[in-house]
Amino acid sequence: MNLAAKIEESAKRERPATPERALKILLVEDNVVNRKVAVAMLQKRGHTVAMAGGGREALAALERGCFDVALMDVQMPEMDGLQTTVEIRRRERATGGHLPIIAMTANAMKGDRERCLNSGMDGYVSKPFGSAELMEALAAVDTHHEPPAIFDRADALARMEGDESLLGEVAAAFLGDS
């Protein structure tokens, strides 16, 4: 490997991966110190952060707004991160959406990562984490999700056996009724 290639490889290792755009992040963390550290790291990179102190607050926040990704503490009182993730995934089955969820946990024992991923989480970072680890975890999940389609014209037309006129009448009736 020549010198230029070594320098470039070294720079890649030192520079944390970051998403291409600013993200709207839901931080679910019950510890005040951990919240302050994570928020500072995320805001320095231009991300917007909404906070929830536990699982129930997180579910309420998701009902009020849309987020690109959630950073989810695993160990929280009342409703932990695994239970919260299972509930989010249950709700998504009805809507067709998918919120990327990254586990944040002090549990770094064998099997902990797998337990988080098996609950429906998309990524994992162990505490205490540095900025580089957090940015790499964010960059590793797909935050470019498209919202589910509200109306699938091709499917609706197929249900009307290709009859454009009937589809127009049904659509007008639906709009009038709603």
Rosetta silent file (secondary structure, phi, psi, omega in degrees, C-alpha in Angstrom):
SEQUENCE: MNLAAKIEESAKRERPATPERALKILLVEDNVVNRKVAVAMLQKRGHTVAMAGGGREALAALERGCFDVALMDVQMPEMDGLQTTVEIRRRERATGGHLPIIAMTANAMKGDRERCLNSGMDGYVSKPFGSAELMEALAAVDTHHEPPAIFDRADALARMEGDESLLGEVAAAFLGDS
SCORE:     score description
SCORE:     0.000 S_00000001
   1 L     0.000  129.828 -179.495    0.000    0.000    0.000 S_00000001
   2 L   -77.810  171.425 -175.597    1.467    3.391   -0.994 S_00000001
   3 H   -61.784  -43.465 -179.299    1.656    6.385    1.359 S_00000001
   4 H   -61.610  -41.483  179.348   -1.369    8.198   -0.103 S_00000001
   5 H   -66.144  -37.955  178.058   -3.534    5.088    0.310 S_00000001
   6 H   -65.373  -41.020  179.751   -2.354    4.662    3.921 S_00000001
   7 H   -65.220  -43.782 -179.946   -3.198    8.294    4.722 S_00000001
   8 H   -64.989  -41.619  178.363   -6.664    7.981    3.162 S_00000001
   9 H   -63.293  -40.048  177.995   -7.345    4.708    5.008 S_00000001
  10 H   -64.612  -40.839  179.782   -6.265    6.328    8.287 S_00000001
  11 H   -65.088  -37.412  178.386   -8.549    9.323    7.668 S_00000001
  12 H   -63.892  -39.331 -179.972  -11.504    7.006    7.034 S_00000001
  13 H   -68.812  -34.455 -176.218  -10.911    5.260   10.363 S_00000001
  14 H   -81.934  -28.376 -176.681  -10.669    8.565   12.268 S_00000001
  15 L   -90.935  118.878 -179.638  -13.659   10.286   10.670 S_00000001
  16 L   -68.238  143.132  175.401  -16.966    8.940   11.960 S_00000001
  17 L   -67.765  140.279  177.792  -19.527    7.989    9.353 S_00000001
  18 L  -133.887  151.247  175.880  -22.482   10.368    9.340 S_00000001
  19 L   -62.710  158.579 -177.547  -25.806   10.327    7.564 S_00000001
  20 L   -69.958  -21.335 -174.710  -26.064   12.471    4.416 S_00000001
  21 L  -137.493  164.257  175.775  -28.692   14.758    5.928 S_00000001
  22 L   -68.404  137.844 -177.176  -29.825   16.134    9.245 S_00000001
  23 L  -109.317  154.034  170.864  -32.132   13.683   10.970 S_00000001
  24 E   -99.892  112.067 -170.087  -35.116   14.083   13.255 S_00000001
  25 E  -113.268  135.150  170.885  -34.229   11.742   16.092 S_00000001
  26 E   -98.472  115.066  178.652  -36.317   10.415   18.972 S_00000001
  27 E   -99.093  115.080 -179.318  -34.003    9.821   21.934 S_00000001
  28 E  -108.414  103.040 -172.841  -35.574    7.441   24.445 S_00000001
  29 L  -153.164  129.129 -178.719  -33.406    7.551   27.567 S_00000001
  30 L   -90.844  -14.537 -177.806  -34.303    7.734   31.256 S_00000001
  31 L   -92.150  123.347 -175.902  -30.868    8.836   32.513 S_00000001
  32 H   -60.788  -42.780 -178.658  -30.355   12.624   32.512 S_00000001
  33 H   -64.050  -46.630  179.042  -26.569   12.425   32.050 S_00000001
  34 H   -61.347  -37.765  178.060  -26.845   10.018   29.117 S_00000001
  35 H   -62.430  -47.756 -178.225  -29.494   12.280   27.536 S_00000001
  36 H   -60.150  -43.495 -179.313  -27.281   15.363   27.814 S_00000001
  37 H   -64.346  -48.948 -178.021  -24.291   13.573   26.282 S_00000001
  38 H   -63.983  -44.553 -179.507  -26.269   12.071   23.386 S_00000001
  39 H   -60.528  -44.593  179.713  -28.130   15.320   22.631 S_00000001
  40 H   -60.648  -44.607  179.415  -24.875   17.300   22.544 S_00000001
  41 H   -61.517  -43.522 -176.136  -23.277   14.800   20.154 S_00000001
  42 H   -72.398  -43.237 -178.604  -26.304   14.764   17.852 S_00000001
  43 H   -68.034  -30.892  176.988  -26.961   18.507   17.803 S_00000001
  44 H   -62.196  -23.046  179.763  -23.298   19.241   16.994 S_00000001
  45 L  -101.863   12.114  173.628  -23.894   17.362   13.750 S_00000001
  46 L    87.462    6.501  179.955  -27.069   19.274   12.921 S_00000001
  47 L   -81.314  151.384  174.406  -29.633   16.692   13.994 S_00000001
  48 E   -97.916  134.774 -175.005  -32.908   17.623   15.697 S_00000001
  49 E  -124.784  127.283  169.704  -33.592   15.667   18.882 S_00000001
  50 E  -109.083  142.824 -175.376  -36.877   15.039   20.694 S_00000001
  51 E  -114.294  146.668  171.870  -36.622   13.287   24.040 S_00000001
  52 E  -134.372  135.584 -177.109  -38.703   10.693   25.826 S_00000001
  53 L   -85.438   -2.783  179.932  -37.878    9.508   29.333 S_00000001
  54 L  -172.182 -179.023 -176.181  -39.326    6.036   28.857 S_00000001
  55 H   -63.070  -43.224 -179.076  -41.226    3.646   26.639 S_00000001
  56 H   -66.196  -39.456  175.864  -44.694    5.061   27.200 S_00000001
  57 H   -63.447  -37.559  179.647  -43.450    8.600   26.476 S_00000001
  58 H   -63.737  -44.555  179.287  -41.802    7.292   23.309 S_00000001
  59 H   -62.380  -40.057  178.158  -45.055    5.741   22.074 S_00000001
  60 H   -65.535  -41.211  179.076  -46.884    9.007   22.762 S_00000001
  61 H   -62.942  -37.523  179.446  -44.190   10.993   20.910 S_00000001
  62 H   -69.463  -27.725  176.093  -44.533    8.681   17.903 S_00000001
  63 H   -73.954  -28.082 -177.945  -48.284    9.317   17.825 S_00000001
  64 H   -88.245  -25.442 -174.585  -47.661   13.097   17.767 S_00000001
  65 L  -153.353  171.268  179.168  -44.843   13.249   15.216 S_00000001
  66 L  -105.341  144.222  179.792  -42.653   11.539   12.643 S_00000001
  67 L  -133.141  153.503  177.259  -39.006   10.683   13.189 S_00000001
  68 L   -81.322  -30.975 -176.182  -36.229    9.400   10.963 S_00000001
  69 E  -161.254  153.450  174.197  -34.743    7.164   13.656 S_00000001
  70 E  -119.447  135.931  170.743  -35.080    6.322   17.356 S_00000001
  71 E  -102.350  116.381 -167.478  -32.208    5.818   19.771 S_00000001
  72 E  -117.665  114.155  170.894  -33.646    3.466   22.391 S_00000001
  73 E   -62.790  142.194 -178.009  -32.226    2.806   25.850 S_00000001
  74 L   -86.891  -43.502 -176.742  -32.771   -0.853   26.635 S_00000001
  75 L   -99.262  104.787  177.018  -33.037   -0.738   30.430 S_00000001
  76 L  -138.135  150.023  177.072  -35.765    1.631   31.590 S_00000001
  77 L   -71.117  163.461  176.433  -38.328    1.335   34.364 S_00000001
  78 L    71.444  -67.048  179.855  -41.996    0.689   33.637 S_00000001
  79 L  -137.599  108.104 -174.952  -41.593   -0.171   29.920 S_00000001
  80 L   -77.493  175.392 -176.451  -38.099   -1.095   28.737 S_00000001
  81 H   -64.305  -33.007  178.595  -36.627   -0.580   25.281 S_00000001
  82 H   -68.500  -45.342  178.438  -37.276   -4.140   24.153 S_00000001
  83 H   -63.199  -41.054  179.969  -40.974   -3.953   25.107 S_00000001
  84 H   -63.491  -43.028  179.540  -41.270   -0.535   23.485 S_00000001
  85 H   -63.337  -43.632  178.245  -39.687   -1.792   20.268 S_00000001
  86 H   -59.296  -41.227  179.472  -42.025   -4.797   20.127 S_00000001
  87 H   -68.360  -40.035  177.256  -45.011   -2.436   20.514 S_00000001
  88 H   -60.978  -45.848 -179.578  -43.703   -0.064   17.820 S_00000001
  89 H   -64.655  -35.781  177.387  -43.257   -2.985   15.421 S_00000001
  90 H   -62.418  -44.498  179.799  -46.793   -4.246   16.241 S_00000001
  91 H   -66.515  -35.261 -179.637  -48.231   -0.835   15.380 S_00000001
  92 H   -67.129  -28.683  177.955  -46.184   -0.652   12.186 S_00000001
  93 H   -60.250  -30.023  178.750  -47.737   -3.866   10.893 S_00000001
  94 H   -80.736  -31.068 -175.826  -51.011   -1.941   10.678 S_00000001
  95 H   -98.129  -20.179 -177.548  -49.523    1.153    9.025 S_00000001
  96 L    82.218    4.039  179.776  -46.855   -0.387    6.809 S_00000001
  97 L   -85.731  176.008  174.463  -44.194    1.996    8.139 S_00000001
  98 L  -153.893  115.430  175.616  -40.787    1.244    9.614 S_00000001
  99 L   -96.669  118.222  174.710  -38.906    3.401   12.108 S_00000001
 100 L   -63.025  132.149 -179.499  -35.234    2.462   12.366 S_00000001
 101 E  -124.401  127.683  178.187  -34.441    1.815   16.048 S_00000001
 102 E  -111.196  123.863  177.483  -30.924    1.697   17.464 S_00000001
 103 E   -72.403  137.594  171.411  -30.415    0.099   20.872 S_00000001
 104 E  -122.620  115.477 -174.814  -28.310    2.035   23.355 S_00000001
 105 E  -148.992  149.058  173.390  -27.322   -0.156   26.253 S_00000001
 106 L   -80.907  -12.199  177.441  -24.729   -0.719   28.929 S_00000001
 107 L   -73.535  112.761  179.316  -25.334   -4.437   28.385 S_00000001
 108 L  -126.452   29.324  179.553  -22.411   -5.638   26.339 S_00000001
 109 L   -83.410  161.506  177.572  -22.551   -9.287   27.273 S_00000001
 110 L   -57.849  129.871  178.339  -22.638  -12.101   24.768 S_00000001
 111 L    96.621  -17.981 -178.749  -26.149  -12.360   23.357 S_00000001
 112 H   -65.164  -43.496  179.308  -27.286   -8.832   24.291 S_00000001
 113 H   -60.099  -46.563 -179.290  -26.858   -7.510   20.749 S_00000001
 114 H   -63.176  -38.687  178.793  -28.788  -10.451   19.324 S_00000001
 115 H   -61.695  -41.229  178.469  -31.571  -10.002   21.906 S_00000001
 116 H   -65.535  -46.554 -179.273  -31.968   -6.367   20.813 S_00000001
 117 H   -65.621  -37.060  178.839  -31.994   -7.233   17.114 S_00000001
 118 H   -67.710  -23.475  178.232  -34.447  -10.104   17.709 S_00000001
 119 L   -78.038  -11.776  179.516  -36.861   -7.684   19.398 S_00000001
 120 L   117.571    2.042  178.308  -36.990   -5.688   16.149 S_00000001
 121 L   -74.447  153.407 -176.031  -34.191   -3.171   16.625 S_00000001
 122 L   -98.968  -19.550 -177.477  -32.099   -2.284   13.578 S_00000001
 123 E  -153.107  176.828 -172.152  -28.809   -1.409   15.244 S_00000001
 124 E  -153.698  133.140  172.544  -26.892   -1.511   18.495 S_00000001
 125 E  -138.790  134.448 -177.691  -24.400    0.698   20.303 S_00000001
 126 E   -96.722  144.932  179.238  -23.029   -0.048   23.760 S_00000001
 127 L   -88.926  149.685   -7.748  -22.589    2.554   26.490 S_00000001
 128 L   -74.809  137.276  179.837  -20.511    4.444   27.146 S_00000001
 129 L  -110.590  154.153  173.797  -20.246    5.326   23.470 S_00000001
 130 L   -97.320  174.292 -179.457  -18.262    8.026   21.779 S_00000001
 131 H   -59.708  -40.900 -178.517  -19.412   10.306   19.008 S_00000001
 132 H   -61.141  -44.619 -179.642  -17.794    8.111   16.353 S_00000001
 133 H   -64.920  -39.719 -179.492  -19.678    4.989   17.490 S_00000001
 134 H   -66.726  -43.611 -179.740  -22.975    6.846   17.627 S_00000001
 135 H   -67.151  -35.880  177.203  -22.544    8.372   14.157 S_00000001
 136 H   -66.161  -39.530  178.119  -21.532    5.004   12.710 S_00000001
 137 H   -63.997  -40.769  177.972  -24.644    3.390   14.190 S_00000001
 138 H   -65.485  -42.070 -178.493  -26.812    6.118   12.635 S_00000001
 139 H   -68.084  -23.773 -176.198  -25.092    5.792    9.272 S_00000001
 140 H   -80.181  -18.258  179.857  -25.575    2.012    9.311 S_00000001
 141 L   -99.049  153.355 -179.435  -29.391    2.117    9.439 S_00000001
 142 L   -82.032  103.582  179.443  -31.628    3.087    6.546 S_00000001
 143 L   -99.949   10.496 -179.263  -33.078    6.482    7.460 S_00000001
 144 L  -103.102   45.113 -178.415  -34.308    7.147    3.900 S_00000001
 145 L   -77.176  144.924  177.672  -37.618    5.399    4.344 S_00000001
 146 L   -94.650  142.095  175.887  -40.553    6.392    2.226 S_00000001
 147 L   -66.572  151.124  179.919  -43.933    6.891    3.848 S_00000001
 148 L   -63.108  145.413  179.355  -46.465    4.231    2.948 S_00000001
 149 L   -65.736  138.067  179.766  -48.570    5.008   -0.088 S_00000001
 150 L   -84.875  -36.811 -177.701  -51.988    6.340    0.802 S_00000001
 151 L  -136.897  123.848  177.643  -53.618    5.408   -2.492 S_00000001
 152 L  -104.405   97.929 -174.531  -52.472    2.743   -4.918 S_00000001
 153 H   -61.440  -41.132 -178.555  -54.199    3.688   -8.178 S_00000001
 154 H   -62.180  -41.659  178.699  -53.120    0.547  -10.025 S_00000001
 155 H   -66.247  -44.427  179.546  -54.561   -1.690   -7.296 S_00000001
 156 H   -61.349  -41.937  179.331  -57.799    0.315   -7.144 S_00000001
 157 H   -65.141  -38.973  177.975  -58.167    0.128  -10.934 S_00000001
 158 H   -63.820  -37.531  178.501  -57.568   -3.630  -10.861 S_00000001
 159 H   -66.760  -24.951  178.046  -60.319   -3.988   -8.240 S_00000001
 160 L   -95.341   16.134  178.995  -62.665   -2.153  -10.648 S_00000001
 161 L    55.175   36.404  176.260  -61.634   -4.630  -13.389 S_00000001
 162 L    80.208    5.740 -176.519  -59.916   -1.857  -15.340 S_00000001
 163 L   -84.351   99.045 -178.877  -63.042    0.304  -15.558 S_00000001
 164 H   -60.170  -41.438 -178.667  -61.730    3.902  -15.371 S_00000001
 165 H   -62.485  -44.817  179.198  -65.240    5.347  -15.314 S_00000001
 166 H   -64.428  -41.247  177.710  -66.286    3.194  -12.360 S_00000001
 167 H   -59.727  -42.263  177.453  -63.075    4.098  -10.504 S_00000001
 168 H   -62.204  -42.685  179.120  -63.866    7.788  -11.013 S_00000001
 169 H   -65.088  -43.733 -179.644  -67.411    7.326   -9.717 S_00000001
 170 H   -65.201  -42.627  178.268  -66.261    5.368   -6.662 S_00000001
 171 H   -61.512  -44.078  179.018  -63.548    7.941   -5.913 S_00000001
 172 H   -64.091  -40.672  178.478  -66.057   10.805   -6.194 S_00000001
 173 H   -64.232  -41.187  178.890  -68.512    8.954   -3.932 S_00000001
 174 H   -62.364  -47.326  179.623  -65.775    8.328   -1.394 S_00000001
 175 H   -62.418  -40.376  178.129  -64.715   11.982   -1.363 S_00000001
 176 H   -65.279  -36.922 -178.001  -68.321   13.118   -1.048 S_00000001
 177 H   -74.861  -31.032 -176.477  -68.932   10.722    1.814 S_00000001
 178 L   -90.082    0.000    0.000  -65.803   11.657    3.724 S_00000001
